[in-house]
Short mmCIF file of C-alpha atoms in Angstrom, two decimals:
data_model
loop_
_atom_site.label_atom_id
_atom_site.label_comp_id
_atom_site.label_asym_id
_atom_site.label_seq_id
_atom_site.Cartn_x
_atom_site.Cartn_y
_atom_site.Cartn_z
CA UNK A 1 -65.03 -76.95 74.52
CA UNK A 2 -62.27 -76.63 72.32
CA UNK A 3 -62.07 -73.38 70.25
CA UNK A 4 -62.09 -73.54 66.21
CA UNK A 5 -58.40 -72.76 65.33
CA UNK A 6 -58.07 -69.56 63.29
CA UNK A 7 -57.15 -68.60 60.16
CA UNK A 8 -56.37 -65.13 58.77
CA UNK A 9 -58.89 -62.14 57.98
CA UNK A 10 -58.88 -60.91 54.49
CA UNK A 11 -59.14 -56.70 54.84
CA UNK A 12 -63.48 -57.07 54.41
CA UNK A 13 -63.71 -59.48 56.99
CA UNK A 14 -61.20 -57.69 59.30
CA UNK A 15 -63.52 -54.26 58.64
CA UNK A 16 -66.54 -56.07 59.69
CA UNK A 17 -65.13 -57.35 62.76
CA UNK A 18 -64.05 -53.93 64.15
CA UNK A 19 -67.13 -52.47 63.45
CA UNK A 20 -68.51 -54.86 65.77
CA UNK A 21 -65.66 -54.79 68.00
CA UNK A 22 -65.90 -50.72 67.31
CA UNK A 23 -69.99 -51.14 69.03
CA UNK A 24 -68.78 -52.30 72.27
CA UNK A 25 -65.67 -50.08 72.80
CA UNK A 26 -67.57 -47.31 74.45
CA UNK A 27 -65.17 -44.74 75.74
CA UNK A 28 -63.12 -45.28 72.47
CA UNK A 29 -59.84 -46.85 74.44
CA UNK A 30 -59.17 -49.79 72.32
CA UNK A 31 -60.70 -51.59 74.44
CA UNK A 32 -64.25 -54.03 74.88
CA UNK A 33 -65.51 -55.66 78.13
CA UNK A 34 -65.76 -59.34 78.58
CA UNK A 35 -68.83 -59.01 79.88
CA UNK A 36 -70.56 -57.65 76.27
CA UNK A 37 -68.75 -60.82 74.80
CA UNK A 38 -72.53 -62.88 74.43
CA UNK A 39 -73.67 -59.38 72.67
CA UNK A 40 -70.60 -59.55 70.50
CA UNK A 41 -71.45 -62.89 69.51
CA UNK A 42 -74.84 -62.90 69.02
CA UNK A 43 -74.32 -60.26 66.14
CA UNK A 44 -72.14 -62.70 64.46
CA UNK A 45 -74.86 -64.99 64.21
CA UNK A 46 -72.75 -66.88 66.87
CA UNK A 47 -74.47 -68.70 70.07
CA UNK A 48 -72.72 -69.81 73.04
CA UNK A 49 -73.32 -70.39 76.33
CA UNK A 50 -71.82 -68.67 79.05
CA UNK A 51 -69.14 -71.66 79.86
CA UNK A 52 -68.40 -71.93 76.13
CA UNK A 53 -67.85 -68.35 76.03
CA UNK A 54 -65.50 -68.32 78.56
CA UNK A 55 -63.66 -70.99 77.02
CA UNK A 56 -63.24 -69.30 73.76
CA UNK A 57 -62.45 -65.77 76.01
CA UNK A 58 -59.58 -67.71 78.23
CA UNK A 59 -58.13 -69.25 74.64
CA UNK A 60 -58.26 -65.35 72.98
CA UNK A 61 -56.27 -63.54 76.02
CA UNK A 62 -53.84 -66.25 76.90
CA UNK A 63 -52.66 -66.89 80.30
CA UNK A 64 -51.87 -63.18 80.97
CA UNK A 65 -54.62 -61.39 79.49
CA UNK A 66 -56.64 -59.08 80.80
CA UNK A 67 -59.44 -60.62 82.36
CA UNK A 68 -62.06 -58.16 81.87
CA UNK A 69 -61.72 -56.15 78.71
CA UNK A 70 -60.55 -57.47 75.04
CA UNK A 71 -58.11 -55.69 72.87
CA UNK A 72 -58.59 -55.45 69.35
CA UNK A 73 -56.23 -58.04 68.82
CA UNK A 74 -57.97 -60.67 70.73
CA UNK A 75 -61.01 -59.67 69.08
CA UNK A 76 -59.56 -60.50 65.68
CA UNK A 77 -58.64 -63.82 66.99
CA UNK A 78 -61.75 -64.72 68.14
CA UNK A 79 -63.29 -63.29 64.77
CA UNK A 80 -60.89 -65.45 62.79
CA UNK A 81 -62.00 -68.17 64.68
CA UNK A 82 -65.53 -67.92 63.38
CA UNK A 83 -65.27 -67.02 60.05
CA UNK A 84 -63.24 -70.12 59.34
CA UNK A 85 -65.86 -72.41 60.88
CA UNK A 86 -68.76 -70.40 59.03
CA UNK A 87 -66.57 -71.31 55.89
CA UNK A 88 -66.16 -74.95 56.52
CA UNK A 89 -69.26 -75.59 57.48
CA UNK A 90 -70.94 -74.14 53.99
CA UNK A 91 -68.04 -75.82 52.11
CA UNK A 92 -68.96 -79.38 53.88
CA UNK A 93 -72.90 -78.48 53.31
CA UNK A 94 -71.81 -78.11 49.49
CA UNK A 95 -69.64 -81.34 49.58
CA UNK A 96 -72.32 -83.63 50.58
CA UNK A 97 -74.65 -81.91 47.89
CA UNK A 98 -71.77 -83.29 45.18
CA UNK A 99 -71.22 -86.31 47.09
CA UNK A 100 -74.17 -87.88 45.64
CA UNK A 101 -74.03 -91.52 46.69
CA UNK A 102 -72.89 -89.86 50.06
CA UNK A 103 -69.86 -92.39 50.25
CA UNK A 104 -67.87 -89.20 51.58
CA UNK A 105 -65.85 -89.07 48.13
CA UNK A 106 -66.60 -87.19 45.00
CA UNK A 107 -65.69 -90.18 42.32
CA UNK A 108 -65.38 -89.10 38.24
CA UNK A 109 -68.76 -89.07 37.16
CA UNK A 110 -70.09 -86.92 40.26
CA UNK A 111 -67.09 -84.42 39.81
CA UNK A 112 -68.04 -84.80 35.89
CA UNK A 113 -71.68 -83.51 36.95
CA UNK A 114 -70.06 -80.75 39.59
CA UNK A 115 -67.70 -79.21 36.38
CA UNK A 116 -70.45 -79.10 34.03
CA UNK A 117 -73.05 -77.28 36.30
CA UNK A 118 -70.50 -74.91 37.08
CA UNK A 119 -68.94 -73.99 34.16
CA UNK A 120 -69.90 -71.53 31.02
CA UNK A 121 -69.23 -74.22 28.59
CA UNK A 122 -69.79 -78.20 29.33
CA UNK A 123 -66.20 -79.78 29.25
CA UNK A 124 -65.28 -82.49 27.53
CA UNK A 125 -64.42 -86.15 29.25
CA UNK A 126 -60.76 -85.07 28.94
CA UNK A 127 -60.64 -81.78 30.68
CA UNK A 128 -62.90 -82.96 33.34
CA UNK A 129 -60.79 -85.69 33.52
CA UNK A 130 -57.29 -82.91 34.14
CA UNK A 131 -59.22 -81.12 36.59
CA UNK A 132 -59.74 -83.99 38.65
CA UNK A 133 -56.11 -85.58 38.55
CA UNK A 134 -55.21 -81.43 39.90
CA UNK A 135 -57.87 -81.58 42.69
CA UNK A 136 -56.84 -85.59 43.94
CA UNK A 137 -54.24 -84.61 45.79
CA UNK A 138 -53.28 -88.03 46.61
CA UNK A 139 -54.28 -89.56 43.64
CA UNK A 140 -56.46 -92.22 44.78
CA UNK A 141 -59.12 -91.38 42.38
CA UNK A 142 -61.64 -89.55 44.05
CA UNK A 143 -61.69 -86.46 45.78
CA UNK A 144 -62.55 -86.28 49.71
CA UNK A 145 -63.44 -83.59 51.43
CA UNK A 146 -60.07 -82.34 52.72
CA UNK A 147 -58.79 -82.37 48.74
CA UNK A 148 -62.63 -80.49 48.47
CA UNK A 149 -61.76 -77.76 50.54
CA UNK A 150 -58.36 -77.03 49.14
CA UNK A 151 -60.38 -76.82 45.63
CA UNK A 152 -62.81 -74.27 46.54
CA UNK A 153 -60.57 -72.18 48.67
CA UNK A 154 -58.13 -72.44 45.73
CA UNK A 155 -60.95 -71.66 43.72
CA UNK A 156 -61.99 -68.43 46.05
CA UNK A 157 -58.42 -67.22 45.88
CA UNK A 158 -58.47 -67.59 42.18
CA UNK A 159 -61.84 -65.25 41.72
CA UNK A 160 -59.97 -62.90 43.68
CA UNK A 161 -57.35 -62.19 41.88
CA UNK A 162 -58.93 -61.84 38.89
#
């Protein structure tokens, strides 16, 4: 099984995988057997089974690692790892809610129906019309669901800033 590929932690996320991490790193040396890895994951809401695990465990340490304890580090890279799949899959989930004829694109008049749900004040034709041409990244028309993601995490970043 082929590991999700990370991305990186924002400061919350990093906080809540240490505490975690923090649970199994007993003796307080930096340090977290292999062997609590299936507790580790549970509490993430992650399940595994014991081949997959090790899978995932061989891709954190690299060849060298240490076989039977994880470092912090590697712990972040496995957390990274699952946060970015969590995040996918609830952005595809919300995709094929917009995607109404489920034809795998959002075309005008679903996006239309997507900007005026979401917003304070219905938009007109026109600016519904702007937002789409800046979220069709390749301009066919329509927006799939790789121009979909970029939109919401664009969005995310946007709502954090302010």
């Amino acid at each position: 099984m082929a590991a999700p590929k990370a991305r990186a932690l924002g400061p919350e996320e990093k906080d809540e995988c240490m505490k975690i991490f923090d649970i199994f790193d007993r003796n307080a040396e930096n340090i977290a057997p292999v062997s609590d890895t299936m507790d580790m994951l549970t509490k993430l809401g992650q399940t595994y089974t014991k081949r997959e695990t090790e899978a995932i465990m061989k891709e954190a340490r690299g060849p060298k690692g240490d076989k039977k304890n994880l470092g912090p580090e590697e712990w972040l890279t496995l957390c990274s790892k699952w946060v970015r799949q969590d995040d996918e899959e609830e952005i595809l989930r919300a995709f094929k809610v917009f995607d109404a004829n489920g034809d795998g694109v959002i075309d005008f008049d679903e996006f239309k129906f997507i900007m005026q749900k979401v917003g304070e004040e219905p938009l007109t034709d026109a600016e519904v019309e702007e937002a789409m041409k800046e979220a069709d990244e390749d301009g066919n028309g329509v927006i799939d669901i790789p121009e979909f993601m970029d939109l919401i995490k664009k969005s995310k970043n946007a709502l954090k800033e302010s």
